[in-house]
Short mmCIF file of C-alpha atoms and ligand atoms in Angstrom, two decimals:
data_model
loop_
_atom_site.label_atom_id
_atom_site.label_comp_id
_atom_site.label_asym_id
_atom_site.label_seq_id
_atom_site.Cartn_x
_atom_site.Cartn_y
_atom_site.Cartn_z
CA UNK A 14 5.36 7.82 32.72
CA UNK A 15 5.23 10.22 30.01
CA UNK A 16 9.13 9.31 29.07
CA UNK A 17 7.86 5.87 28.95
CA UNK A 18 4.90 6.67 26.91
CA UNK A 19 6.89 8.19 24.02
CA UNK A 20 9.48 5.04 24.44
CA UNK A 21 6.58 2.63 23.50
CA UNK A 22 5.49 4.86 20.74
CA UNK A 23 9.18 5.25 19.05
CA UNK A 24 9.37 1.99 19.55
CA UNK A 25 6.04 1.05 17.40
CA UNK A 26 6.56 3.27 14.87
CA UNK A 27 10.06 1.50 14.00
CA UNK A 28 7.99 -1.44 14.66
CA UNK A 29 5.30 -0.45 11.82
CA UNK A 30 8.65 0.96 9.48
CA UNK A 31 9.99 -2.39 9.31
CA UNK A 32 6.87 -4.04 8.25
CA UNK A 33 6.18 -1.84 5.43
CA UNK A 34 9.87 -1.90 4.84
CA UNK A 35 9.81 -5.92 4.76
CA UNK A 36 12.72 -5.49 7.40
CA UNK A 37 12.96 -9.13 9.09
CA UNK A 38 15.92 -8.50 11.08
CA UNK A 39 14.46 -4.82 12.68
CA UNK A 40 11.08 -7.00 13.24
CA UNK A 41 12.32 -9.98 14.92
CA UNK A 42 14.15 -7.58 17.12
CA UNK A 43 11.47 -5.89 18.59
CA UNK A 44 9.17 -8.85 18.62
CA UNK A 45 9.54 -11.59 21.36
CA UNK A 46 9.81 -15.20 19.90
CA UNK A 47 6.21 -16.05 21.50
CA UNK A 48 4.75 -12.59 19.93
CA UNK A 49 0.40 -13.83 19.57
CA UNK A 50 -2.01 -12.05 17.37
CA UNK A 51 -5.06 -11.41 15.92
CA UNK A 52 -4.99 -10.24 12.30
CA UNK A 53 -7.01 -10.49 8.81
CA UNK A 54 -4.22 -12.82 7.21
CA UNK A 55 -4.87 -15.45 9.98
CA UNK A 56 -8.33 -15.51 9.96
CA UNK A 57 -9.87 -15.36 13.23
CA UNK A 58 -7.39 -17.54 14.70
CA UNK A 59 -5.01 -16.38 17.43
CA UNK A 60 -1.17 -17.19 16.17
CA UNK A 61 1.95 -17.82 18.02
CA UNK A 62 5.24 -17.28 17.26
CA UNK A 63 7.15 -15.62 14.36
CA UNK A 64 7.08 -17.86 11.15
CA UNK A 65 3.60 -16.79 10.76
CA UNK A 66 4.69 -13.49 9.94
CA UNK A 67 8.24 -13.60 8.38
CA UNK A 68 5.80 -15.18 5.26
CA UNK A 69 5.04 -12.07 4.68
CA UNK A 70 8.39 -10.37 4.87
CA UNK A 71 10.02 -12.92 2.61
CA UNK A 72 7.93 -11.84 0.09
CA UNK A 73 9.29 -8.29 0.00
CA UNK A 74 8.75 -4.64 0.24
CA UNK A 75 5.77 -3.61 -1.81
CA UNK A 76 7.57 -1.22 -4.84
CA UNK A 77 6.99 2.62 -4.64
CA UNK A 78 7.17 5.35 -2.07
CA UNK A 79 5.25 4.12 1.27
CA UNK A 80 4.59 6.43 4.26
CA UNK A 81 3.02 4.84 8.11
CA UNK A 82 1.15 7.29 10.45
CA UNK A 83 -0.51 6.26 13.82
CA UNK A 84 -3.23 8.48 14.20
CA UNK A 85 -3.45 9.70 17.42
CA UNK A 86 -1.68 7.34 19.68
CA UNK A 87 -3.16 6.45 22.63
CA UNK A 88 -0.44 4.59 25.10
CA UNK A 89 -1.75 3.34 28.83
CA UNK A 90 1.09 2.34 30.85
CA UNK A 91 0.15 -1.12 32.71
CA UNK A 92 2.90 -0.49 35.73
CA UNK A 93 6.39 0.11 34.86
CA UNK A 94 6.73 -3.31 32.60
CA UNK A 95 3.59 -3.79 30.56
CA UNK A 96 2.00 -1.00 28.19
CA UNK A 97 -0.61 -1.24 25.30
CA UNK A 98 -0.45 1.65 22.70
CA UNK A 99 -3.93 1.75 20.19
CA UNK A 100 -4.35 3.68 16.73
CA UNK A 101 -5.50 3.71 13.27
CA UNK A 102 -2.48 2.99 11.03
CA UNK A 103 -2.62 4.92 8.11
CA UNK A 104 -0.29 3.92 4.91
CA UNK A 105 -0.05 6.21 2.42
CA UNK A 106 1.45 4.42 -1.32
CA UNK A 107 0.61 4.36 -4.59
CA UNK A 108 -2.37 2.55 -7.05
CA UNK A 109 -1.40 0.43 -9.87
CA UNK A 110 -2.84 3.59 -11.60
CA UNK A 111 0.38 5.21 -10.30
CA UNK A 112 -2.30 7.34 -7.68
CA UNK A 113 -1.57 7.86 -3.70
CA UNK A 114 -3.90 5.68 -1.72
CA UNK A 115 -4.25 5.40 2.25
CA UNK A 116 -5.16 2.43 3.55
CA UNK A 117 -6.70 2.60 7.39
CA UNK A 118 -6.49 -0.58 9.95
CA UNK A 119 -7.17 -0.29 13.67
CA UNK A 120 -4.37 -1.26 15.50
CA UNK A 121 -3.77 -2.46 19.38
CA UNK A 122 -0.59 -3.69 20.63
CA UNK A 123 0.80 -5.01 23.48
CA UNK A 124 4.85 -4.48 24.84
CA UNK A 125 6.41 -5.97 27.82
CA UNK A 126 9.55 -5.15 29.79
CA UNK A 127 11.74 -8.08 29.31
CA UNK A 128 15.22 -8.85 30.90
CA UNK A 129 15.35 -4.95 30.64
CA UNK A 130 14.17 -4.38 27.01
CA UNK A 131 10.84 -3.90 25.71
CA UNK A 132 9.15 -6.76 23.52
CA UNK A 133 6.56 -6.43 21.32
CA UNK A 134 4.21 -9.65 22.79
CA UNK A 135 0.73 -9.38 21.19
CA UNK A 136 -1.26 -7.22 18.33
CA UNK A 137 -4.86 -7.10 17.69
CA UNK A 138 -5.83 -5.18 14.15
CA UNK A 139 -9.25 -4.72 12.25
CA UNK A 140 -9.83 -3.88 9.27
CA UNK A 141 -11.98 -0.33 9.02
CA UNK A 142 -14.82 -0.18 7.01
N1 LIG B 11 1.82 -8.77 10.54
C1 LIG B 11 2.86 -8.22 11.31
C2 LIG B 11 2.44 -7.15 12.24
O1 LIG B 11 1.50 -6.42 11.94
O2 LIG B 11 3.06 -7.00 13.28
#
């Protein structure tokens, strides 16, 4: 299990690299096709599916140095095909003032086993106050 554990978090963390990184290709690779979330951008509707999110990526990389933390992980195996991992993501980047900022979201998210790899199928993030 704990092998396992540290699989799903590698896994998110290159899953949280490409984002920031505006990496479509690295994204859509981890993500199954029928990925659903919960997020600020689609607000307070659930969303299906990919285009939804490659919006985002076709605008770009935001400019500057960028750094993404999960503070303390916490991954639950659900059997041997099925885990959830939760966090706070923390980015780290710079101000228009040229001054390192973090910005702090909650973060759960949901993999699944398929055909042998895992998926990323579902994410659920807050804003913090
Ligand atoms: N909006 C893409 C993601 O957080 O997975």
């Amino acid at each position: 299990m704990a092998d396992n554990a540290q699989t799903i978090i590698d896994l998110n963390q290159r899953l949280l690299n490409s984002i920031v990184q505006a990496d479509w290709n690295a994204y859509a690779e981890l993500c199954d096709a029928t990925l659903t979330c919960f997020e600020p951008e689609a607000r307070g509707h659930l969303v299906e599916g990919m285009p939804f999110h490659r919006f985002y990526f076709d605008l770009g990389a935001s400019k500057g140095p960028v750094h993404v933390t999960m503070a303390s992980p916490h991954v639950r195996m659900l059997g041997d095909s099925a885990a959830l991992i939760c966090y706070v993501r923390l980015v780290q980047k710079l101000d228009g003032n040229n001054s390192p900022v973090t910005a702090h979201v909650e973060e759960t998210r949901v993999w699944q086993k398929i055909n042998g790899q895992w998926k990323h199928v579902h994410f659920h993030r807050v804003p913090l106050a």
